[in-house]
Tab-separated table of C-alpha atoms in Angstrom:
chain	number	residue	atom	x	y	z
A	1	UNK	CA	0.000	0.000	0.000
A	2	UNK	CA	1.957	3.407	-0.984
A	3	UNK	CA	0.643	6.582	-0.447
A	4	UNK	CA	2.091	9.131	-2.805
A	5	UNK	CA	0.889	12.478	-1.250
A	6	UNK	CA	2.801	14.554	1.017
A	7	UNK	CA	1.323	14.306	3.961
A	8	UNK	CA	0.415	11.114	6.372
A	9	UNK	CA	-2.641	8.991	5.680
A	10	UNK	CA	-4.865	6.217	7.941
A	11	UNK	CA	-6.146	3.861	6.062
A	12	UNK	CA	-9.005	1.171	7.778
A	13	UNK	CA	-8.369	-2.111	5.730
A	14	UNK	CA	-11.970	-4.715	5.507
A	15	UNK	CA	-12.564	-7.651	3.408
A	16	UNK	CA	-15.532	-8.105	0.514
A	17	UNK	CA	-16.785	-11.989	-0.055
A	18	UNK	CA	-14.035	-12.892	2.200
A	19	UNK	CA	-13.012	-13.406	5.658
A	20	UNK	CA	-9.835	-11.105	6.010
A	21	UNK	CA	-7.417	-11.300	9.155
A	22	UNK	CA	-5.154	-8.255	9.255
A	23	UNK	CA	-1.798	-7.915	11.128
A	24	UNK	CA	-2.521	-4.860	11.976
A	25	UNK	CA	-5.641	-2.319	11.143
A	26	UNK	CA	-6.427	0.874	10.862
A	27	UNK	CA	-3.097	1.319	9.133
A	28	UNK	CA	-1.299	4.805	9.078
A	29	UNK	CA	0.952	5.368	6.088
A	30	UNK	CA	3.450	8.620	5.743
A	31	UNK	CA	3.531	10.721	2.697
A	32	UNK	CA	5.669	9.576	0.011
A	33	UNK	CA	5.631	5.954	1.389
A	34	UNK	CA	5.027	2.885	1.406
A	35	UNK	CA	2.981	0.076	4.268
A	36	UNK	CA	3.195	-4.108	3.503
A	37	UNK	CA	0.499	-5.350	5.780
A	38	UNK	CA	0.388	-9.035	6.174
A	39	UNK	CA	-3.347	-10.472	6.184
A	40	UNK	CA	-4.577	-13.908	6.631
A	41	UNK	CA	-7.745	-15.160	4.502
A	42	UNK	CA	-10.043	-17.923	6.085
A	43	UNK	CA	-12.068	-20.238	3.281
A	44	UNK	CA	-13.593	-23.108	2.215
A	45	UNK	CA	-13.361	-23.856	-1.646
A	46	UNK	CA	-13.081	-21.638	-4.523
A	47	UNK	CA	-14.152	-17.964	-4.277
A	48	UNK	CA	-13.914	-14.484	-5.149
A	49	UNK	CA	-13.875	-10.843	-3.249
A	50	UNK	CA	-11.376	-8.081	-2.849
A	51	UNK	CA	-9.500	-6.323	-0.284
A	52	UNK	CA	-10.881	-2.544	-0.006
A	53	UNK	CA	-9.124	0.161	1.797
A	54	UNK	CA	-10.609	3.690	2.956
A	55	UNK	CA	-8.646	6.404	3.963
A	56	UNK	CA	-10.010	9.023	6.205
A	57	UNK	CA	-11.358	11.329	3.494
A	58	UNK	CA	-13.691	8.612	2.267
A	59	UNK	CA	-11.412	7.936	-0.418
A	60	UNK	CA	-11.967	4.010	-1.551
A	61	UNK	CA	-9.421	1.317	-3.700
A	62	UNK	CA	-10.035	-2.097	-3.544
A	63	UNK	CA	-7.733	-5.167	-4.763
A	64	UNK	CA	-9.499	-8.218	-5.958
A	65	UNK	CA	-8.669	-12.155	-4.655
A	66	UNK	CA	-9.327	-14.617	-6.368
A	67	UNK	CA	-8.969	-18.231	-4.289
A	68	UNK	CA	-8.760	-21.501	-5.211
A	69	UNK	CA	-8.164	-24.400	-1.651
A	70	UNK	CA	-6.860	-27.551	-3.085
A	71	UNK	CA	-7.411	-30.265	-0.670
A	72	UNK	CA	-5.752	-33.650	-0.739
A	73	UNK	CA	-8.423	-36.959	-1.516
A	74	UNK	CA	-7.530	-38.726	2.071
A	75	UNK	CA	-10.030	-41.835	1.819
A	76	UNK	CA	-10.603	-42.859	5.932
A	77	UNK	CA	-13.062	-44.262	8.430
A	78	UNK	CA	-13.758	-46.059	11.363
A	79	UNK	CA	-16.212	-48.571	12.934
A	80	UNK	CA	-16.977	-47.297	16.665
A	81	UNK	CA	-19.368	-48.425	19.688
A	82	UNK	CA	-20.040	-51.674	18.899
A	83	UNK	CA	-22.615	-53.872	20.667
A	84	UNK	CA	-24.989	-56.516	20.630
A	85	UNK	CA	-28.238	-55.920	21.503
A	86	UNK	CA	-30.761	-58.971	21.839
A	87	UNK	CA	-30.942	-59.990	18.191
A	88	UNK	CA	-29.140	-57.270	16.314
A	89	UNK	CA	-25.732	-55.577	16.234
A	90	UNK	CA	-25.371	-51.955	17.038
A	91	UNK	CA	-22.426	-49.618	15.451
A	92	UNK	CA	-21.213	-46.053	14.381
A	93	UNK	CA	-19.298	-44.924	11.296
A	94	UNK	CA	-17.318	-42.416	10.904
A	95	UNK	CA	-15.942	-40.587	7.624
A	96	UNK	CA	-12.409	-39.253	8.702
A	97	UNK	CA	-10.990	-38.377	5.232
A	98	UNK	CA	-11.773	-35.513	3.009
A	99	UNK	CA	-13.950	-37.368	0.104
A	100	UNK	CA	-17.448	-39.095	0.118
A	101	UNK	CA	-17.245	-42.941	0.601
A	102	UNK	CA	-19.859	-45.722	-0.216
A	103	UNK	CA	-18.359	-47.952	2.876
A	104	UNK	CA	-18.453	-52.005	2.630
A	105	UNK	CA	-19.241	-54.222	5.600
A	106	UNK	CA	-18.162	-57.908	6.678
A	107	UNK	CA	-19.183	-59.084	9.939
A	108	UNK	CA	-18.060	-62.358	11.932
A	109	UNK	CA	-18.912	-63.954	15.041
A	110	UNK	CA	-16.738	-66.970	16.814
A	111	UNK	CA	-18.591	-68.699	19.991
A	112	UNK	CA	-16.701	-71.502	22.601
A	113	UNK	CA	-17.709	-73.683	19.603
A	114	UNK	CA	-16.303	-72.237	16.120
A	115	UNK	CA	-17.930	-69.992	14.446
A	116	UNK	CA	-21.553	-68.726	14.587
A	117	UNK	CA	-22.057	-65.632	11.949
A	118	UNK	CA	-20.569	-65.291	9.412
A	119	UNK	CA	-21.331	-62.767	6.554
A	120	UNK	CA	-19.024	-61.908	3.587
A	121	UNK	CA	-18.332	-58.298	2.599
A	122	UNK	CA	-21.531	-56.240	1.021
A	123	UNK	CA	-21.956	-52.598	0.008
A	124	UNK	CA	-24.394	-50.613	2.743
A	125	UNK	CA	-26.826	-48.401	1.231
A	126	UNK	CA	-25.072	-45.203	2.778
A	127	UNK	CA	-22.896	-42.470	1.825
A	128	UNK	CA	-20.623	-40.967	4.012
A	129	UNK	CA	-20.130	-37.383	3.350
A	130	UNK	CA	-16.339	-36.406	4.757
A	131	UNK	CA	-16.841	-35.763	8.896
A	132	UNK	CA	-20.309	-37.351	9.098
A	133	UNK	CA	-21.323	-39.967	12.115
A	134	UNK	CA	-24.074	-42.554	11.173
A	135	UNK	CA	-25.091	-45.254	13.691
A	136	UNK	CA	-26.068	-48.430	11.850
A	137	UNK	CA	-28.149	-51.435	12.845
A	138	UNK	CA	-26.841	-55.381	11.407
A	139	UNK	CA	-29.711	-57.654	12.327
A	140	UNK	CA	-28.762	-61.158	13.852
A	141	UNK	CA	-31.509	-63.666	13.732
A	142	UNK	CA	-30.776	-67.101	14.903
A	143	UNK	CA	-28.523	-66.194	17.411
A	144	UNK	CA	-27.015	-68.626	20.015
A	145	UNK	CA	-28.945	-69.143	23.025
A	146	UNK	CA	-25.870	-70.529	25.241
A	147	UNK	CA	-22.905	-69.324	24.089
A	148	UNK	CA	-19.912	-66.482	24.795
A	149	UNK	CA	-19.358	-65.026	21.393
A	150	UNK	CA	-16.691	-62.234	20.176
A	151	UNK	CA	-18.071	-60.732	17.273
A	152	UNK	CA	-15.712	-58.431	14.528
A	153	UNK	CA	-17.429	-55.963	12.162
A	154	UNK	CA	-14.839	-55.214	9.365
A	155	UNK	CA	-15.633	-51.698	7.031
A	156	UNK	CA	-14.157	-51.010	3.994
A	157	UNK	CA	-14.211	-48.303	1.168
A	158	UNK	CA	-12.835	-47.304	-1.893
A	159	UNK	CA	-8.894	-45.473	-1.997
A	160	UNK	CA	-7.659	-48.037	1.034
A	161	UNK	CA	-9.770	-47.098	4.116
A	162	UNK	CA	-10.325	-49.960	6.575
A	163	UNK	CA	-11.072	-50.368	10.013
A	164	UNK	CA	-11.836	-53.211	12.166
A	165	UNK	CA	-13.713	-53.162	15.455
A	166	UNK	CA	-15.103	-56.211	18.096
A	167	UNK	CA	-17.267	-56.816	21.078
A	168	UNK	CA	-17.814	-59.727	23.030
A	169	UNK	CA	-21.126	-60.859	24.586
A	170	UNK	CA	-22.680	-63.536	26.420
A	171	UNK	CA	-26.162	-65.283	25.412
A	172	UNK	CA	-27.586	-67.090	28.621
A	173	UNK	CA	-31.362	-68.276	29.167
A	174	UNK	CA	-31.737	-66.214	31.863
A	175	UNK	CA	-35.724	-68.253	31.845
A	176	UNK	CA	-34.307	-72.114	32.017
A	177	UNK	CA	-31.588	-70.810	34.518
A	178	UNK	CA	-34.532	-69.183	36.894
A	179	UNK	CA	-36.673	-72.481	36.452
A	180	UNK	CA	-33.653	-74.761	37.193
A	181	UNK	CA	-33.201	-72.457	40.077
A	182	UNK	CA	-36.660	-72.390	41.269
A	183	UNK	CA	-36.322	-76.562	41.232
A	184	UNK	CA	-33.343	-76.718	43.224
A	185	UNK	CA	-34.445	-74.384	45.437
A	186	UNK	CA	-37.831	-76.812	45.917
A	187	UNK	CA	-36.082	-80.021	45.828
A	188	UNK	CA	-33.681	-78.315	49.032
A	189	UNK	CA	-36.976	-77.432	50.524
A	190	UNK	CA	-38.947	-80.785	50.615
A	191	UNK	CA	-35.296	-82.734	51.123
A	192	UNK	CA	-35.090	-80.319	54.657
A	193	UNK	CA	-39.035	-81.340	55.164
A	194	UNK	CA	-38.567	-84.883	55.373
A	195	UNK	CA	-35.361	-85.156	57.356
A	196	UNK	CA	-37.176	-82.689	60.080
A	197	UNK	CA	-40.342	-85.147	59.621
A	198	UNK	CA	-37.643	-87.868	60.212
A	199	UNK	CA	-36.469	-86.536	63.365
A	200	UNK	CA	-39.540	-85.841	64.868
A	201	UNK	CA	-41.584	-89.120	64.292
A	202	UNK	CA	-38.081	-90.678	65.521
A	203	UNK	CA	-38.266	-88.845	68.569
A	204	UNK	CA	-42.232	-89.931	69.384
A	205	UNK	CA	-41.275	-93.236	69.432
A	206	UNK	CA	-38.832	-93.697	71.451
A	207	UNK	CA	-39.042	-95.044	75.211
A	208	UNK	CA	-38.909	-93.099	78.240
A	209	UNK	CA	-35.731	-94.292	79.871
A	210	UNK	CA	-35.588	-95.144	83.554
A	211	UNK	CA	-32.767	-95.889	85.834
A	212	UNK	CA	-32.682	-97.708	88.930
A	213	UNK	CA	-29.625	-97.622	91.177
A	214	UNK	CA	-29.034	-101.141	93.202
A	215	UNK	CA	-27.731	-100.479	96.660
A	216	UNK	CA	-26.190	-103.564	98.902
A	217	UNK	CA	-27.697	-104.741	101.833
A	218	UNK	CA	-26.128	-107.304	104.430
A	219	UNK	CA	-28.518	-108.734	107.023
């Protein structure tokens, strides 16, 4: 910025279509010289404005900007918060790169017994846009009743991005276990019944017990 008058000018510095970050504003310039005032701009894809600057007679010049961000295509995600919930499987993606993705998902399940789900990769009808959470549901009918199962959801997507996440649950029949309860329980009961009938009718008939003691007697 030069000012080519003789005497000293102030000069307030603003941005137009842009978000402008100035070093240092209003900016006072001598006569017959010159001001380099470093300025940050803040924006997301291409655009346009200018830089205007008005002195304090109301005198206006403006500079035009023209910006175009480049960003690097970073394809990544992850699987989060996995659980199992009754008969379906609970999970969040997450788009951690900077370009859409269409993500792929493969999920596996291995019990005390080998393996119990097993489902080979398939394309979910989402899209991820880049920075976007989405909490998905994987239904699981046929699960085990009995069993303690770690299960691995794997997510893929096109340029590399993978992730990999697990959970481990246990499947009990909470409803046979309180019945086999409730029998034992029963069977402890009427077992304690009949050994106190036992001891009673036992004790009814017995004997009274008498003693006599024999003394000597000399005649």
């Amino acid at each position: 910025m030069s000012n080519r008058s003789g005497r000293a000018v102030t000069v307030r510095l603003s941005g137009s279509g842009v978000s402008v970050a100035f070093a240092e504003n209003p900016v006072r310039v001598p006569g017959r010289t010159r001001a380099d005032v470093p300025f940050t701009v803040r924006a997301s894809g291409d655009r346009s404005g200018e830089i205007v600057a008005r002195d304090q007679d109301g005198r206006r010049a403006a500079v035009p900007i023209r910006l175009r961000v480049g960003v690097a295509a970073l394809s990544a995600l992850t699987v989060e918060h996995v659980a199992v919930h009754g008969d379906r499987i609970t999970y969040e993606l997450v788009n951690r790169g900077t370009t859409p993705l269409v993500p792929r998902l493969a999920v596996h399940a291995d019990g005390l017994f080998g393996r119990v789900l097993d489902r080979a990769p398939r394309t979910l009808p989402v899209r991820l846009a880049p920075g976007r959470r989405l909490r998905l549901t994987e239904p699981w009918r046929g699960r085990p009743a009995l069993d303690a199962v770690d299960v691995r959801l794997t997510v893929t997507a096109d340029g590399g991005a993978r992730d990999t996440a697990t959970a481990s649950v246990r499947f009990v029949p909470w409803g046979a276990v309180a019945g086999v309860a409730g029998a034992v329980a029963a069977g402890g009961a009427l077992l304690l019944v009949r050994r106190h009938r036992r001891r009673t009718s036992g004790l009814a008939a017995e004997s009274p017990r008498t003693e006599a003691e024999l003394t000597g007697a000399v005649a």
